[in-house]
Tab-separated table of N, CA and C in Angstrom:
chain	number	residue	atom	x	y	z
A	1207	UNK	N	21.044	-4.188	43.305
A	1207	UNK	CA	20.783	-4.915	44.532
A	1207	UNK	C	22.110	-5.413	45.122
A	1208	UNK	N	21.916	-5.340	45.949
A	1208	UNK	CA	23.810	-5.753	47.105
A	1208	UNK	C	23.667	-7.107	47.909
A	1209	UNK	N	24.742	-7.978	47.607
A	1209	UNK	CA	24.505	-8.897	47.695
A	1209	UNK	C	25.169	-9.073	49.194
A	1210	UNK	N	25.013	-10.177	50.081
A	1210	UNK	CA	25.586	-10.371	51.925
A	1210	UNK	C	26.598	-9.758	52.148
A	1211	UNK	N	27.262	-9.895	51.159
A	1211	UNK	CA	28.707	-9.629	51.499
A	1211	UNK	C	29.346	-8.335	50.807
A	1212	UNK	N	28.541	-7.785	50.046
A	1212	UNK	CA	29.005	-6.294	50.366
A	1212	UNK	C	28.614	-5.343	50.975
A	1213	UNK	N	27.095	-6.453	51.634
A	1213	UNK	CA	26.397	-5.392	52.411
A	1213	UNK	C	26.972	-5.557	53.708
A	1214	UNK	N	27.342	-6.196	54.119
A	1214	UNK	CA	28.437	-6.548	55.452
A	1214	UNK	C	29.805	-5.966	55.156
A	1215	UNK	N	30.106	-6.167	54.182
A	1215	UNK	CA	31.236	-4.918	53.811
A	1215	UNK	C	31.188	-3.574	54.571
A	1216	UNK	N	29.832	-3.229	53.959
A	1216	UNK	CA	29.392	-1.720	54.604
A	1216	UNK	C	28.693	-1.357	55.988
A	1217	UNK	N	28.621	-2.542	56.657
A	1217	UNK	CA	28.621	-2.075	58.240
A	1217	UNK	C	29.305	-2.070	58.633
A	1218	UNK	N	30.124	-0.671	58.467
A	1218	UNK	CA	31.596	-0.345	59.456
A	1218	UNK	C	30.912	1.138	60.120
A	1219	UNK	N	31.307	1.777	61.612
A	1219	UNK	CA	31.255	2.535	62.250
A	1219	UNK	C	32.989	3.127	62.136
A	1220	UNK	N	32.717	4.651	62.203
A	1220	UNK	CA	34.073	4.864	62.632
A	1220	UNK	C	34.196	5.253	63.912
A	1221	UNK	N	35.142	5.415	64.596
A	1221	UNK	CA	35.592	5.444	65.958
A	1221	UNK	C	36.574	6.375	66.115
A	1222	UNK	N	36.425	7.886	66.771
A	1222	UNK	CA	36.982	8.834	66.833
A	1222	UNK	C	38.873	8.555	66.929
A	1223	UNK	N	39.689	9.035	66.488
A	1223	UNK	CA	41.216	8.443	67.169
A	1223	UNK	C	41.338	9.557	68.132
A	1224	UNK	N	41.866	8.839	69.355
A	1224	UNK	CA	42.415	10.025	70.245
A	1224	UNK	C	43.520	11.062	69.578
A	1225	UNK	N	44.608	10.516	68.781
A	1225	UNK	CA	45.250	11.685	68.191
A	1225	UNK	C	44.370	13.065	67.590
A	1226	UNK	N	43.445	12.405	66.835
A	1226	UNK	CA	42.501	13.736	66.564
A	1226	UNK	C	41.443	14.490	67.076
A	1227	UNK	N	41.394	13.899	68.093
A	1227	UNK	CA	40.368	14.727	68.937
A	1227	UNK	C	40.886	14.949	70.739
A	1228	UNK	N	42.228	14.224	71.158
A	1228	UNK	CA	42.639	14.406	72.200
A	1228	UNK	C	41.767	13.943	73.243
A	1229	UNK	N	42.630	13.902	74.495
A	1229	UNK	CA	41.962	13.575	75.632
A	1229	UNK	C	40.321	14.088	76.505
A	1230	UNK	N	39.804	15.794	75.821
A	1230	UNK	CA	39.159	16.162	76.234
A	1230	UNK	C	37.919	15.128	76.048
A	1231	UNK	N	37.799	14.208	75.375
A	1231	UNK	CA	36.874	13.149	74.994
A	1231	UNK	C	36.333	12.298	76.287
A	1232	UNK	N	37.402	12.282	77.208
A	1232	UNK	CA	37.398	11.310	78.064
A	1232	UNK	C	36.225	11.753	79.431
A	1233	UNK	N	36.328	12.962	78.962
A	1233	UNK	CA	35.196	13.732	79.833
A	1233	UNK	C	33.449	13.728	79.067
A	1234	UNK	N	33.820	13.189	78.041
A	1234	UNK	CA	32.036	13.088	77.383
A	1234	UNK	C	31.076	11.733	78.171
A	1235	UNK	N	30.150	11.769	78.327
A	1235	UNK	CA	29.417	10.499	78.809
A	1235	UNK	C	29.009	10.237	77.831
A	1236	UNK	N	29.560	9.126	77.895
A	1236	UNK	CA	29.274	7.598	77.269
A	1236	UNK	C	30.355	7.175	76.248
A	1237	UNK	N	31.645	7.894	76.793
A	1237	UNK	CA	32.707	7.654	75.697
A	1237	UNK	C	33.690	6.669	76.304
A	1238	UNK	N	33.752	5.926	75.378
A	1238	UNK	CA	34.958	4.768	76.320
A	1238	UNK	C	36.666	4.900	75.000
A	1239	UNK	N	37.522	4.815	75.527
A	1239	UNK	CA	39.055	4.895	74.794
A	1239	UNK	C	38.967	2.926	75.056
A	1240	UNK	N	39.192	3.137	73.781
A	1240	UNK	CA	39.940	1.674	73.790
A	1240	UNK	C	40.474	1.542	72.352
A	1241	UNK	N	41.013	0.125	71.892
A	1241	UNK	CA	42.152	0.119	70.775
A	1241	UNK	C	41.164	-0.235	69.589
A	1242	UNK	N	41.948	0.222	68.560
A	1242	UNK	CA	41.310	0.092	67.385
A	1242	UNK	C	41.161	-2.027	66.808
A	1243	UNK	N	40.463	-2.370	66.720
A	1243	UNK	CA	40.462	-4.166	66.628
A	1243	UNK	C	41.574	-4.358	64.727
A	1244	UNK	N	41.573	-3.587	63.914
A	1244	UNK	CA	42.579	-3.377	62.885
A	1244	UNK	C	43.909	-3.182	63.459
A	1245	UNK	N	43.851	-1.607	63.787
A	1245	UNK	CA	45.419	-1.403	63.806
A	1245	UNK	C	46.065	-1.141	65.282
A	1246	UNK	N	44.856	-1.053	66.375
A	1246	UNK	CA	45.317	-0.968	67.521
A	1246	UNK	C	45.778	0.616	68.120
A	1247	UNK	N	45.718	1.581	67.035
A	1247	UNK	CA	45.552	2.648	67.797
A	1247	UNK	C	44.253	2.324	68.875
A	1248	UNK	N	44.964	4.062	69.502
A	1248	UNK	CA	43.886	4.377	70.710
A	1248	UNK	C	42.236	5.244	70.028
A	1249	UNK	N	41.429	4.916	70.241
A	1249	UNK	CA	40.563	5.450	69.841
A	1249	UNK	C	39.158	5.140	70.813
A	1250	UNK	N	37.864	6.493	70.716
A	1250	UNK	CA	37.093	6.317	71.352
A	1250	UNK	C	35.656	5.715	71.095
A	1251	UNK	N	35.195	4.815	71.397
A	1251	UNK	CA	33.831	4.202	71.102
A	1251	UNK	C	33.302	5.234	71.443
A	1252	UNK	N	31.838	5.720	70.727
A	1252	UNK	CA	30.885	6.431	71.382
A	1252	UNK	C	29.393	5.539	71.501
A	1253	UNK	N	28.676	6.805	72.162
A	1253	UNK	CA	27.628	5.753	72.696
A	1253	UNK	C	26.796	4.813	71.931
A	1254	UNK	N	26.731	5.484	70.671
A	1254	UNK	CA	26.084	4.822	69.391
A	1254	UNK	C	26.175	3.799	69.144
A	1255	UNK	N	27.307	3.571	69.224
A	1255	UNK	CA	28.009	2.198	69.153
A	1255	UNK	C	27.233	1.116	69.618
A	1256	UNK	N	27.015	1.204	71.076
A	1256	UNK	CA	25.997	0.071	70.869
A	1256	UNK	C	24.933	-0.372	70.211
A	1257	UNK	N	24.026	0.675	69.401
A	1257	UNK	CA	22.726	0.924	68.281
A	1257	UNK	C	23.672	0.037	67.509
A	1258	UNK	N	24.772	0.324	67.188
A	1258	UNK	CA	25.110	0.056	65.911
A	1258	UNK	C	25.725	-1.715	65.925
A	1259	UNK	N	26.292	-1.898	67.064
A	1259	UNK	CA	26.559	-2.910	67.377
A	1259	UNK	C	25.483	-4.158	67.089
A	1260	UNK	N	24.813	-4.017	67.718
A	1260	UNK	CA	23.356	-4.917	67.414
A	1260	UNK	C	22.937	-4.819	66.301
A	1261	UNK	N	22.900	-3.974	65.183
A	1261	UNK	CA	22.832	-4.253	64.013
A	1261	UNK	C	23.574	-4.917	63.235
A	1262	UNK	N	24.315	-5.148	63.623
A	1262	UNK	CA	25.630	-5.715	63.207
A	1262	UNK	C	26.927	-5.410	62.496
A	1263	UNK	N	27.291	-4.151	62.630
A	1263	UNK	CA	28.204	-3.260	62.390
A	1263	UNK	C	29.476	-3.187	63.294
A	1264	UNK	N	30.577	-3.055	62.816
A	1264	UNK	CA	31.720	-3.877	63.376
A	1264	UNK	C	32.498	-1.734	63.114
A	1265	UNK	N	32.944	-1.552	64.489
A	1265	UNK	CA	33.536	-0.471	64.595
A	1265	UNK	C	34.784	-0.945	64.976
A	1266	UNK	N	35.635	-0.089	64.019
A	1266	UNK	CA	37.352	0.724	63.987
A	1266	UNK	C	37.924	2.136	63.868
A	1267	UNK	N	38.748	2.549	63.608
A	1267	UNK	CA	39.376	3.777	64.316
A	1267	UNK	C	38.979	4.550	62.403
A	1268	UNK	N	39.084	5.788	62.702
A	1268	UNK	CA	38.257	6.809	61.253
A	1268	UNK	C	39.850	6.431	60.127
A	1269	UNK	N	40.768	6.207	60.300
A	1269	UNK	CA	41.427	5.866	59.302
A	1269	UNK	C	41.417	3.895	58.359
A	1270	UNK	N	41.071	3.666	59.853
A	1270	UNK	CA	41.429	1.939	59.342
A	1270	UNK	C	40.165	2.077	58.348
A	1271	UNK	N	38.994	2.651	58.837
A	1271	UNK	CA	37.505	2.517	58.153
A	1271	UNK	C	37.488	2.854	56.608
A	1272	UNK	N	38.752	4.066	56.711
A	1272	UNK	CA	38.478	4.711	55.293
A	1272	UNK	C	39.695	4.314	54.191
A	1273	UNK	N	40.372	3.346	54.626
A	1273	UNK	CA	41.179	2.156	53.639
A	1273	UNK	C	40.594	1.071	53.665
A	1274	UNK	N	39.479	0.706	54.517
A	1274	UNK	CA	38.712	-0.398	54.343
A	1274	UNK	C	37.916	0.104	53.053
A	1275	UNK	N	37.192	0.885	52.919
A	1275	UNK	CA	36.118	1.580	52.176
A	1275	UNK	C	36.322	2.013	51.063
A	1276	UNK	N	37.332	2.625	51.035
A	1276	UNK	CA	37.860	3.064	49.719
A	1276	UNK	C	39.567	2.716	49.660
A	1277	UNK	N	39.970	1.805	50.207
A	1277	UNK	CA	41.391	1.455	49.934
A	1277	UNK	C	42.425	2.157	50.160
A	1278	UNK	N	43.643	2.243	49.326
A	1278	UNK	CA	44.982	3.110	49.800
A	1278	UNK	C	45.440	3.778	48.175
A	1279	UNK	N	43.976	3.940	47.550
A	1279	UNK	CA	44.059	5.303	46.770
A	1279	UNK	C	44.480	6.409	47.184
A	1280	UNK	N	45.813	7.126	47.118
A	1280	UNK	CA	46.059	8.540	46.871
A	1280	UNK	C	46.674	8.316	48.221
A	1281	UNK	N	47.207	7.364	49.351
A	1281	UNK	CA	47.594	7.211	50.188
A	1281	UNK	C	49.326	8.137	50.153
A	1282	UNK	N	49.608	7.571	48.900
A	1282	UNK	CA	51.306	8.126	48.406
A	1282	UNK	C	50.925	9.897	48.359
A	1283	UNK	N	49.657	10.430	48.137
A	1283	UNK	CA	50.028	12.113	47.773
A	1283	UNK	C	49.492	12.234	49.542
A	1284	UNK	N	48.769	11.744	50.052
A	1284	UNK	CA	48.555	12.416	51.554
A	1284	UNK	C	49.474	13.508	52.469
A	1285	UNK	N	49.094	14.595	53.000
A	1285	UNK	CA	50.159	15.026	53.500
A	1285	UNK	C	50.526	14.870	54.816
């Protein structure tokens, strides 16, 4: 059983980064570019986001999410 606070741990959304998916994004409806609330890259909310928002899930950019989640294991071999 998971107790408040790791279950709030685990409402994170990730949020596309513009480096990895580029500008063609900006042409999707319902995609907004704005900064990551961690590290401040550029990255895109999608529409989901709001579903997810109201649940109470707190979205950042697909890297900040996945050192939140699993930390900065194996960060040193990355290429």
């Amino acid at each position: 059983m998971m107790n408040k606070a790791s279950e709030s741990k685990n409402k994170i959304y990730a949020m596309p980064l513009l480096k990895n998916i580029g500008l063609q994004a900006m042409d999707r409806k319902g995609w907004n570019l704005l900064q990551c609330p961690v590290c401040n890259c550029k990255c895109f909310e999608m529409p989901q986001a709001r579903v997810l928002k109201s649940l109470g899930y707190t979205g950042m950019c697909t890297e900040c999410m996945l050192k939140h989640q699993f930390g900065t294991k194996g960060e040193d071999n990355a290429n």
